[in-house]
PDB file of C-alpha atoms in Angstrom:
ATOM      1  CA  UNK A   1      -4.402 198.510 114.865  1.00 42.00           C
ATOM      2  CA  UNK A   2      -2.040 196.305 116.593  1.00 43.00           C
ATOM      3  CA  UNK A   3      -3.633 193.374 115.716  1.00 63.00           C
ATOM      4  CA  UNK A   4      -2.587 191.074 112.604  1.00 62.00           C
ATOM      5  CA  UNK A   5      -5.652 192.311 110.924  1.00 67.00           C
ATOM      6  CA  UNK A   6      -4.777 196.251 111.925  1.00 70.00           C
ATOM      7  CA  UNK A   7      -3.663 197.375 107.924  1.00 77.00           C
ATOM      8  CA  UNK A   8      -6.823 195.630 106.737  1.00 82.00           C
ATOM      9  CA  UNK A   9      -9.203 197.499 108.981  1.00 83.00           C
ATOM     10  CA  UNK A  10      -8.123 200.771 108.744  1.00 87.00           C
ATOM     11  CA  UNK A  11     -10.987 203.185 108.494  1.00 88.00           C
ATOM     12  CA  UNK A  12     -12.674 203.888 104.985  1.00 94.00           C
ATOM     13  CA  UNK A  13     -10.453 200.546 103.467  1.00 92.00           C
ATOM     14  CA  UNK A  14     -11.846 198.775 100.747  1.00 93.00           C
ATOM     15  CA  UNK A  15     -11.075 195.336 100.425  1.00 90.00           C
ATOM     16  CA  UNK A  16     -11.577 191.564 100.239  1.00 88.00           C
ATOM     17  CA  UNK A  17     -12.322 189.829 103.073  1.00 85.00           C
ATOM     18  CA  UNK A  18     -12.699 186.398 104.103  1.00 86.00           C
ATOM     19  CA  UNK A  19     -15.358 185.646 107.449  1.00 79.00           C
ATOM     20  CA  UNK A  20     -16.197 182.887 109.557  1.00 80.00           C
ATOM     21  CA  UNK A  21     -19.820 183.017 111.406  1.00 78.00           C
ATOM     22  CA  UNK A  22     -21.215 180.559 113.814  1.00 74.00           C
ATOM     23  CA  UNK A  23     -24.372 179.983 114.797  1.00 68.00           C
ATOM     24  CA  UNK A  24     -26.559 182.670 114.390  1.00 65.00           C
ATOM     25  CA  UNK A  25     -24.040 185.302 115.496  1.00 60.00           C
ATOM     26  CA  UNK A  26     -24.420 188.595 113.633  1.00 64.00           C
ATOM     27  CA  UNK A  27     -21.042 189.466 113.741  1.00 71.00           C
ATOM     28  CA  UNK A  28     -18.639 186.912 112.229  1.00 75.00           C
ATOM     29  CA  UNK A  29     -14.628 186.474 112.569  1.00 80.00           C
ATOM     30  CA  UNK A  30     -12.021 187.618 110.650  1.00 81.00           C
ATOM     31  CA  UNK A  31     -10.164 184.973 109.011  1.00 80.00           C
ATOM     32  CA  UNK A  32      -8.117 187.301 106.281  1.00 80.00           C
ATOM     33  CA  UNK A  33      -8.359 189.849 103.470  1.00 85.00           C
ATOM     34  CA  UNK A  34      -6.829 191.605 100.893  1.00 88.00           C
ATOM     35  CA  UNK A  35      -6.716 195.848 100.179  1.00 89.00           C
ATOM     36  CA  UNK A  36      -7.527 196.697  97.081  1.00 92.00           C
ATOM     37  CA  UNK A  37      -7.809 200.687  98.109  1.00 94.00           C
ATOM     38  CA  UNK A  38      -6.437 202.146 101.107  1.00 92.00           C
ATOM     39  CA  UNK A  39      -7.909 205.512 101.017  1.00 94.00           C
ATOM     40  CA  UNK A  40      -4.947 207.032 103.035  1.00 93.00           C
ATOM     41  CA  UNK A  41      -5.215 210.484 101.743  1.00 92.00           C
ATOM     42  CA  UNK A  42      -8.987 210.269 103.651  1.00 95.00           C
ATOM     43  CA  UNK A  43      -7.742 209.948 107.046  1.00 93.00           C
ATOM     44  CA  UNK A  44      -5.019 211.980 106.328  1.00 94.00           C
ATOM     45  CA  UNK A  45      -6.956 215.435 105.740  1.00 95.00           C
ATOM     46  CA  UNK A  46      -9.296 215.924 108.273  1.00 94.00           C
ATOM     47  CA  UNK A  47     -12.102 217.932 106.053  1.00 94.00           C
ATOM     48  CA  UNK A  48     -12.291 214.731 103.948  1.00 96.00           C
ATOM     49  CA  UNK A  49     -12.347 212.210 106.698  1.00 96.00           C
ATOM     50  CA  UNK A  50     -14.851 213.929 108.066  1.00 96.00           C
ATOM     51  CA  UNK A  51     -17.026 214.027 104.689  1.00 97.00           C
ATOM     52  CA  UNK A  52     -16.143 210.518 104.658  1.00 97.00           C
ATOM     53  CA  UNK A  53     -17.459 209.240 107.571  1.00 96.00           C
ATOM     54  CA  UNK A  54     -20.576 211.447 107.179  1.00 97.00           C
ATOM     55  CA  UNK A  55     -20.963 209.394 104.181  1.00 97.00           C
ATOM     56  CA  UNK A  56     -20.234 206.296 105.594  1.00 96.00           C
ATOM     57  CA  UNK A  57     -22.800 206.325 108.184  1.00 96.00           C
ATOM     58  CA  UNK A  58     -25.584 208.124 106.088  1.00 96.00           C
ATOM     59  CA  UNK A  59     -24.902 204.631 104.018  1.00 95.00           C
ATOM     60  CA  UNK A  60     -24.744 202.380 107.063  1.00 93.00           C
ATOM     61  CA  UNK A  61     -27.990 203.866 108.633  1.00 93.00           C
ATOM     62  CA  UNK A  62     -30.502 204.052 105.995  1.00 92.00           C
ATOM     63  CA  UNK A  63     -29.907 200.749 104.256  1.00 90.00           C
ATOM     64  CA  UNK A  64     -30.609 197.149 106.090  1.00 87.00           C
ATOM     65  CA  UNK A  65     -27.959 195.115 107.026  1.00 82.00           C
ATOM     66  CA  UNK A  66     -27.284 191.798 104.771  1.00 77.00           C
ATOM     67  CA  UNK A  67     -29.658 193.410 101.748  1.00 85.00           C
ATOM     68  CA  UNK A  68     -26.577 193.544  99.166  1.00 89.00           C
ATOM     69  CA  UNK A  69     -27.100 196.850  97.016  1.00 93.00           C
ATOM     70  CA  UNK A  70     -23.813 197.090  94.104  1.00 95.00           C
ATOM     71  CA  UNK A  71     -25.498 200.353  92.716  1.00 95.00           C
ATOM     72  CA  UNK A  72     -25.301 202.004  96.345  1.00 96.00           C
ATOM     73  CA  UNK A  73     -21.597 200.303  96.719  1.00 96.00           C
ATOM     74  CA  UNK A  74     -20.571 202.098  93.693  1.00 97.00           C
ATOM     75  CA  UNK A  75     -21.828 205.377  94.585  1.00 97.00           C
ATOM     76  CA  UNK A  76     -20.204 205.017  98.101  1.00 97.00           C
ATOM     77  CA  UNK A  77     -16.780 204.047  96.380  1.00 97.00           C
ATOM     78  CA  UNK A  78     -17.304 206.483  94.112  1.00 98.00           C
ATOM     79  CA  UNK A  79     -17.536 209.040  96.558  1.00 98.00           C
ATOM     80  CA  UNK A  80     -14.648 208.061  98.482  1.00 98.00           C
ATOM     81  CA  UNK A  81     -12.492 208.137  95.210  1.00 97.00           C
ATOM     82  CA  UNK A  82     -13.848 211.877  94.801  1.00 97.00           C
ATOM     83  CA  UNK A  83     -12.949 212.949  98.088  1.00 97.00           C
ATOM     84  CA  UNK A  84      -9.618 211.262  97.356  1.00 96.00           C
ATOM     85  CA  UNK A  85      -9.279 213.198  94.477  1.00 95.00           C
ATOM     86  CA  UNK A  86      -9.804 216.506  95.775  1.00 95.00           C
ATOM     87  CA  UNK A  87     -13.134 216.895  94.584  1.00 96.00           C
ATOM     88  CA  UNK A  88     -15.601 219.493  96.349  1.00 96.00           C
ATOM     89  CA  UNK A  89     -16.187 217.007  99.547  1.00 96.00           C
ATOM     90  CA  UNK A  90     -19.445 219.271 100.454  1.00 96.00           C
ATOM     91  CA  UNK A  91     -20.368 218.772  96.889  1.00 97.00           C
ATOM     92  CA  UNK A  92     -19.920 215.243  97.225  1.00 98.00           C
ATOM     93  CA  UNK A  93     -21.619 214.837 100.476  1.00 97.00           C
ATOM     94  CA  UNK A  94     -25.053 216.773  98.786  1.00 97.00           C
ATOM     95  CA  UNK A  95     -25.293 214.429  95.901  1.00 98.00           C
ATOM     96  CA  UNK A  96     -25.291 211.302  98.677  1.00 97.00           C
ATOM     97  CA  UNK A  97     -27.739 212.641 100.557  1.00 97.00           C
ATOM     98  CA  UNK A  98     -30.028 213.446  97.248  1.00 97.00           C
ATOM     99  CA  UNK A  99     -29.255 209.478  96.352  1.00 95.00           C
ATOM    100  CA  UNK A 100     -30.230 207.974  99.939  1.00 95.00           C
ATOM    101  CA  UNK A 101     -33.197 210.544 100.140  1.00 95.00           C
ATOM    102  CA  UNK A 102     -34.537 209.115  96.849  1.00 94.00           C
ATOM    103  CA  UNK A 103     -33.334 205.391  98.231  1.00 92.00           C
ATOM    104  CA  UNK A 104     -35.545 205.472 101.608  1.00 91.00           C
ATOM    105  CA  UNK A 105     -38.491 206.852  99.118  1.00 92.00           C
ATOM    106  CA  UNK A 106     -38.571 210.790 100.004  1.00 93.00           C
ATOM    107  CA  UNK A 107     -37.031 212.230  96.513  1.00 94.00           C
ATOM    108  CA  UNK A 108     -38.484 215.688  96.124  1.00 96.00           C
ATOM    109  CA  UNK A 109     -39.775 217.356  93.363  1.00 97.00           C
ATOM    110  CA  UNK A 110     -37.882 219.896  92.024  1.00 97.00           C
ATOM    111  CA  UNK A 111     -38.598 220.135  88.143  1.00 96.00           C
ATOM    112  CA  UNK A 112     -42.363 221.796  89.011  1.00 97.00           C
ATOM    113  CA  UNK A 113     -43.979 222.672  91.689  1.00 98.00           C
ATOM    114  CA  UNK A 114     -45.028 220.078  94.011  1.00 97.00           C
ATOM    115  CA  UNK A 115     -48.826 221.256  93.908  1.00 97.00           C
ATOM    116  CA  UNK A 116     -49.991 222.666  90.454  1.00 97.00           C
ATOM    117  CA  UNK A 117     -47.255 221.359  88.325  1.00 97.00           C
ATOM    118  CA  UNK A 118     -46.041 224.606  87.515  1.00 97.00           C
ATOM    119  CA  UNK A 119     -42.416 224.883  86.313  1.00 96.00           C
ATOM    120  CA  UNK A 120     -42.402 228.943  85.776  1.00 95.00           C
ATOM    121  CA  UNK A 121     -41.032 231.952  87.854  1.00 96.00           C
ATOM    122  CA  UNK A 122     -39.522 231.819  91.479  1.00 97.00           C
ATOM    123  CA  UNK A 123     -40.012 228.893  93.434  1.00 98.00           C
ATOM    124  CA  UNK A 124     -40.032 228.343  97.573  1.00 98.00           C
ATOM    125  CA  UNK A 125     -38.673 224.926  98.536  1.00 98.00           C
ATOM    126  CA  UNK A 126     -41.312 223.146 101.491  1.00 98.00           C
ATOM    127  CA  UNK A 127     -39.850 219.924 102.839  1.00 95.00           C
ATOM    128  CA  UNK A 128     -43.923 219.264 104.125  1.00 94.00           C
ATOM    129  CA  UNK A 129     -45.329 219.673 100.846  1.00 96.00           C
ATOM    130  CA  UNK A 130     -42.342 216.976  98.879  1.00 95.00           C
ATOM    131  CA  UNK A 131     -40.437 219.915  96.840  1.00 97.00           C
ATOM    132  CA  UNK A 132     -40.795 223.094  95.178  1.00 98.00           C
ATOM    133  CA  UNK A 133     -43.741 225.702  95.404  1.00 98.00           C
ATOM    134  CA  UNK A 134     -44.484 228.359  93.212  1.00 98.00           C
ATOM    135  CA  UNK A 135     -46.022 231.507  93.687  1.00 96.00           C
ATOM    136  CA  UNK A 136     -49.061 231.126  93.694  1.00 97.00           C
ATOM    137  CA  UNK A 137     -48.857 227.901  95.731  1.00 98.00           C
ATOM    138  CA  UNK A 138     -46.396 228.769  98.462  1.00 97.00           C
ATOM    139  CA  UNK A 139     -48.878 229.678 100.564  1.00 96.00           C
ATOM    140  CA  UNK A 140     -49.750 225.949 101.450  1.00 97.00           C
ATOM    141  CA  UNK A 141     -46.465 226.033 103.551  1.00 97.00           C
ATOM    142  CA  UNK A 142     -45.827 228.575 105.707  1.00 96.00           C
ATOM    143  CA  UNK A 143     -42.590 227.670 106.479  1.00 95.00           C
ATOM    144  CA  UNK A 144     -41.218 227.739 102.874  1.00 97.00           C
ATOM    145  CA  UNK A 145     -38.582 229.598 101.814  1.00 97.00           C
ATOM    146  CA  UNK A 146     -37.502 230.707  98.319  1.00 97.00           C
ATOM    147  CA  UNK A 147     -34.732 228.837  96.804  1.00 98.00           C
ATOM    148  CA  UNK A 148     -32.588 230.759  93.982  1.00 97.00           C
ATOM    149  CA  UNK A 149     -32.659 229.361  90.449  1.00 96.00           C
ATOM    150  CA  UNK A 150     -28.847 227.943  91.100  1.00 96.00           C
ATOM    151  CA  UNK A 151     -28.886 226.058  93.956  1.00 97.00           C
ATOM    152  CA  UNK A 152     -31.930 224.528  92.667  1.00 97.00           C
ATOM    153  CA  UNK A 153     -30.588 223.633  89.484  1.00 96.00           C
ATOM    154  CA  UNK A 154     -27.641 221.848  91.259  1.00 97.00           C
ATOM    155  CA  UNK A 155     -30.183 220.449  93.381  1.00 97.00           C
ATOM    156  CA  UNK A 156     -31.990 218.332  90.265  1.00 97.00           C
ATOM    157  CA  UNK A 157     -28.357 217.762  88.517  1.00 96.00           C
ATOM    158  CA  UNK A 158     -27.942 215.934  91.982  1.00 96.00           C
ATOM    159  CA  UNK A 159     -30.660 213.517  91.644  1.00 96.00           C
ATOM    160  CA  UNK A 160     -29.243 212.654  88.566  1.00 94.00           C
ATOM    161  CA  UNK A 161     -25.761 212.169  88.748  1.00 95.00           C
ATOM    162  CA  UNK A 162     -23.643 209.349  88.573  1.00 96.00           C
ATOM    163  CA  UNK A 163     -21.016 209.570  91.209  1.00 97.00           C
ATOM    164  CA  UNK A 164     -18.768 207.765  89.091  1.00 96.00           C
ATOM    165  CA  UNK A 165     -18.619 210.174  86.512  1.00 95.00           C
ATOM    166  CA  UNK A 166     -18.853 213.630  88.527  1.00 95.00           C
ATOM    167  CA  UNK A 167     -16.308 215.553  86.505  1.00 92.00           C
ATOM    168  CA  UNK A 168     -15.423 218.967  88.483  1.00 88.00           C
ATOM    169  CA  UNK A 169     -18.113 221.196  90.091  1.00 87.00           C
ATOM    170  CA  UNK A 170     -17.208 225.171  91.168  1.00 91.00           C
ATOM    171  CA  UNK A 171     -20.024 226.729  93.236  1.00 95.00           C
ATOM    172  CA  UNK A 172     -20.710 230.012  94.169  1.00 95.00           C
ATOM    173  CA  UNK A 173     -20.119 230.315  97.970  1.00 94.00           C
ATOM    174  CA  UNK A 174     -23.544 231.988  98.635  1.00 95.00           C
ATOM    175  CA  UNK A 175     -25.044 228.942  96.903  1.00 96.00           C
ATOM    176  CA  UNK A 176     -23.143 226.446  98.600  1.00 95.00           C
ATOM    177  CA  UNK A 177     -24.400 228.081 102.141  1.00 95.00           C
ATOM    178  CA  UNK A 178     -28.135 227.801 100.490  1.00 97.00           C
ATOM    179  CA  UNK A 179     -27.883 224.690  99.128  1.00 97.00           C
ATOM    180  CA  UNK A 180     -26.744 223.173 102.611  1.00 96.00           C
ATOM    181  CA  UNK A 181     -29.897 224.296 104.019  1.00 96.00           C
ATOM    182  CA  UNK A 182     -32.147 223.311 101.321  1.00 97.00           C
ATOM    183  CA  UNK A 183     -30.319 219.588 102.268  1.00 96.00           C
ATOM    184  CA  UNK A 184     -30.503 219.968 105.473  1.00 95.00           C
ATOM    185  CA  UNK A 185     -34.461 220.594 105.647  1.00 96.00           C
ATOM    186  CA  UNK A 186     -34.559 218.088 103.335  1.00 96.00           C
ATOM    187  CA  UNK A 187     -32.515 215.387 105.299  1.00 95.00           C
ATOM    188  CA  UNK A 188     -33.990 216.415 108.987  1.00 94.00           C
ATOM    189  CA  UNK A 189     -37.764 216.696 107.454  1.00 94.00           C
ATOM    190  CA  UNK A 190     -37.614 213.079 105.991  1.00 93.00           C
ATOM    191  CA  UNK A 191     -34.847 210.964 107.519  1.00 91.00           C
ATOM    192  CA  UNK A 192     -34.770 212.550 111.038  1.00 83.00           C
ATOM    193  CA  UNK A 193     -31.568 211.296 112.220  1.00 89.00           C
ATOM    194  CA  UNK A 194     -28.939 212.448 114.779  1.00 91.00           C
ATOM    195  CA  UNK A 195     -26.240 212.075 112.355  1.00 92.00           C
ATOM    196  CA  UNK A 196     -22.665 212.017 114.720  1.00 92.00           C
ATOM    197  CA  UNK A 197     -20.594 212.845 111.691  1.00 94.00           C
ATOM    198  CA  UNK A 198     -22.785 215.526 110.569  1.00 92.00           C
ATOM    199  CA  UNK A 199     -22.520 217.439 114.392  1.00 91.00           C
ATOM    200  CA  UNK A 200     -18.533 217.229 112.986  1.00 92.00           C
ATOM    201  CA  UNK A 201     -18.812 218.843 110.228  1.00 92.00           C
ATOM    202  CA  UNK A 202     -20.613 221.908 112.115  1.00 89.00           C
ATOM    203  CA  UNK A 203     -17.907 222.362 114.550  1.00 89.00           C
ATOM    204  CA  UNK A 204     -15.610 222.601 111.763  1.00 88.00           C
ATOM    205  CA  UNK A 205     -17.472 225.435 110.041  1.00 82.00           C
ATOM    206  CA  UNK A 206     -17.882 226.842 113.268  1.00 77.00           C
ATOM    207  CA  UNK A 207     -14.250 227.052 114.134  1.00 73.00           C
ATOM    208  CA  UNK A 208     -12.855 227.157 110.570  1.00 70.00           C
ATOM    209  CA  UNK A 209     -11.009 223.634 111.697  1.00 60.00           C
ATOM    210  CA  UNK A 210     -10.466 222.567 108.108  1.00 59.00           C
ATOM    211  CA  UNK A 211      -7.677 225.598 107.885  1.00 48.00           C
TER     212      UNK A 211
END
């Protein structure tokens, strides 16, 4: 931060920026640059810094380095401008993971069940079996567990939704506690990755650190 490049680099910055590589270095130099969004309100609040970086390095980890992706970039900016907004950052957060899920090839099926096709009554979700079960199939997956008709529907909206043009979203708290574990099984089942933000995030609903 001391450095002549410190306002450029600040954390979550978007910008312009001009690099010099040598060699076959995969790191290059940092000539200059120009900020065309700070996101200051991001580190400022530590609930959506924390979404943030969650974010950040869900994006950083499951995509390859110097494969350019502008679809991806404009979720990720998107999502940033949301949490800047004020926008539910959990909510936010969700509908990233549903996008990279789909992006590394895991999306799940959640419009019928995963076995028979069958889109009526209540429905378990198994992570093992790619989505939703229904009655009469849950039984291929012991482990599944009933997911209520709301969290579920937010669940497909999610693998839909353009970040860009995510308008407001209220949810029920009891939904919002099931709908981070349906992600969760979702995210540990198929990506499998010790996410450092994401042990954050827990010790801030643990100890209510976002009050």
């Amino acid at each position: 931060l001391n450095s002549r490049h410190g306002a450029i680099t600040q954390l979550f910055t978007y910008g312009q920026y001009i690099l010099f590589k040598s060699g076959t270095a995969a790191m290059g130099t940092l000539s200059s640059g120009e900020i065309l969004e700070s996101f200051q309100h991001l580190r400022e609040d530590l609930e959506k810094a924390a979404h943030a970086a969650y974010i950040a390095e869900m994006v950083d980890r499951l995509t390859e380095d110097a494969e350019p992706n502008s679809w991806l970039f404009d979720q990720l900016l998107a999502a940033f401008r949301a949490l800047e907004e004020g926008k539910d950052a959990a909510i936010v957060s969700h509908i990233m993971e549903m996008q990279l899920l789909s992006l590394s090839g895991y999306s799940p099926r959640l419009t019928q069940c995963a076995n028979c096709g069958n889109q009526q009554g209540e429905m378990w979700l198994s992570a093992g079996e790619g989505g939703v079960l229904c009655g009469q199939c849950r039984g291929r997956d012991p482990y599944a567990q009933v997911i209520g008709p709301g969290t579920l529907k937010l669940m497909r909206l999610f693998q839909q939704v353009d970040l860009r043009r995510l308008g407001n979203v209220n949810v029920k708290p009891a939904t919002k506690r099931q709908l981070k574990w349906a992600m969760r099984l979702l995210m540990d089942t198929h990506v499998g990755v010790n996410w450092k933000s994401r042990q954050f995030l827990d010790q801030m609903d643990k100890y209510d650190l976002k009050e």
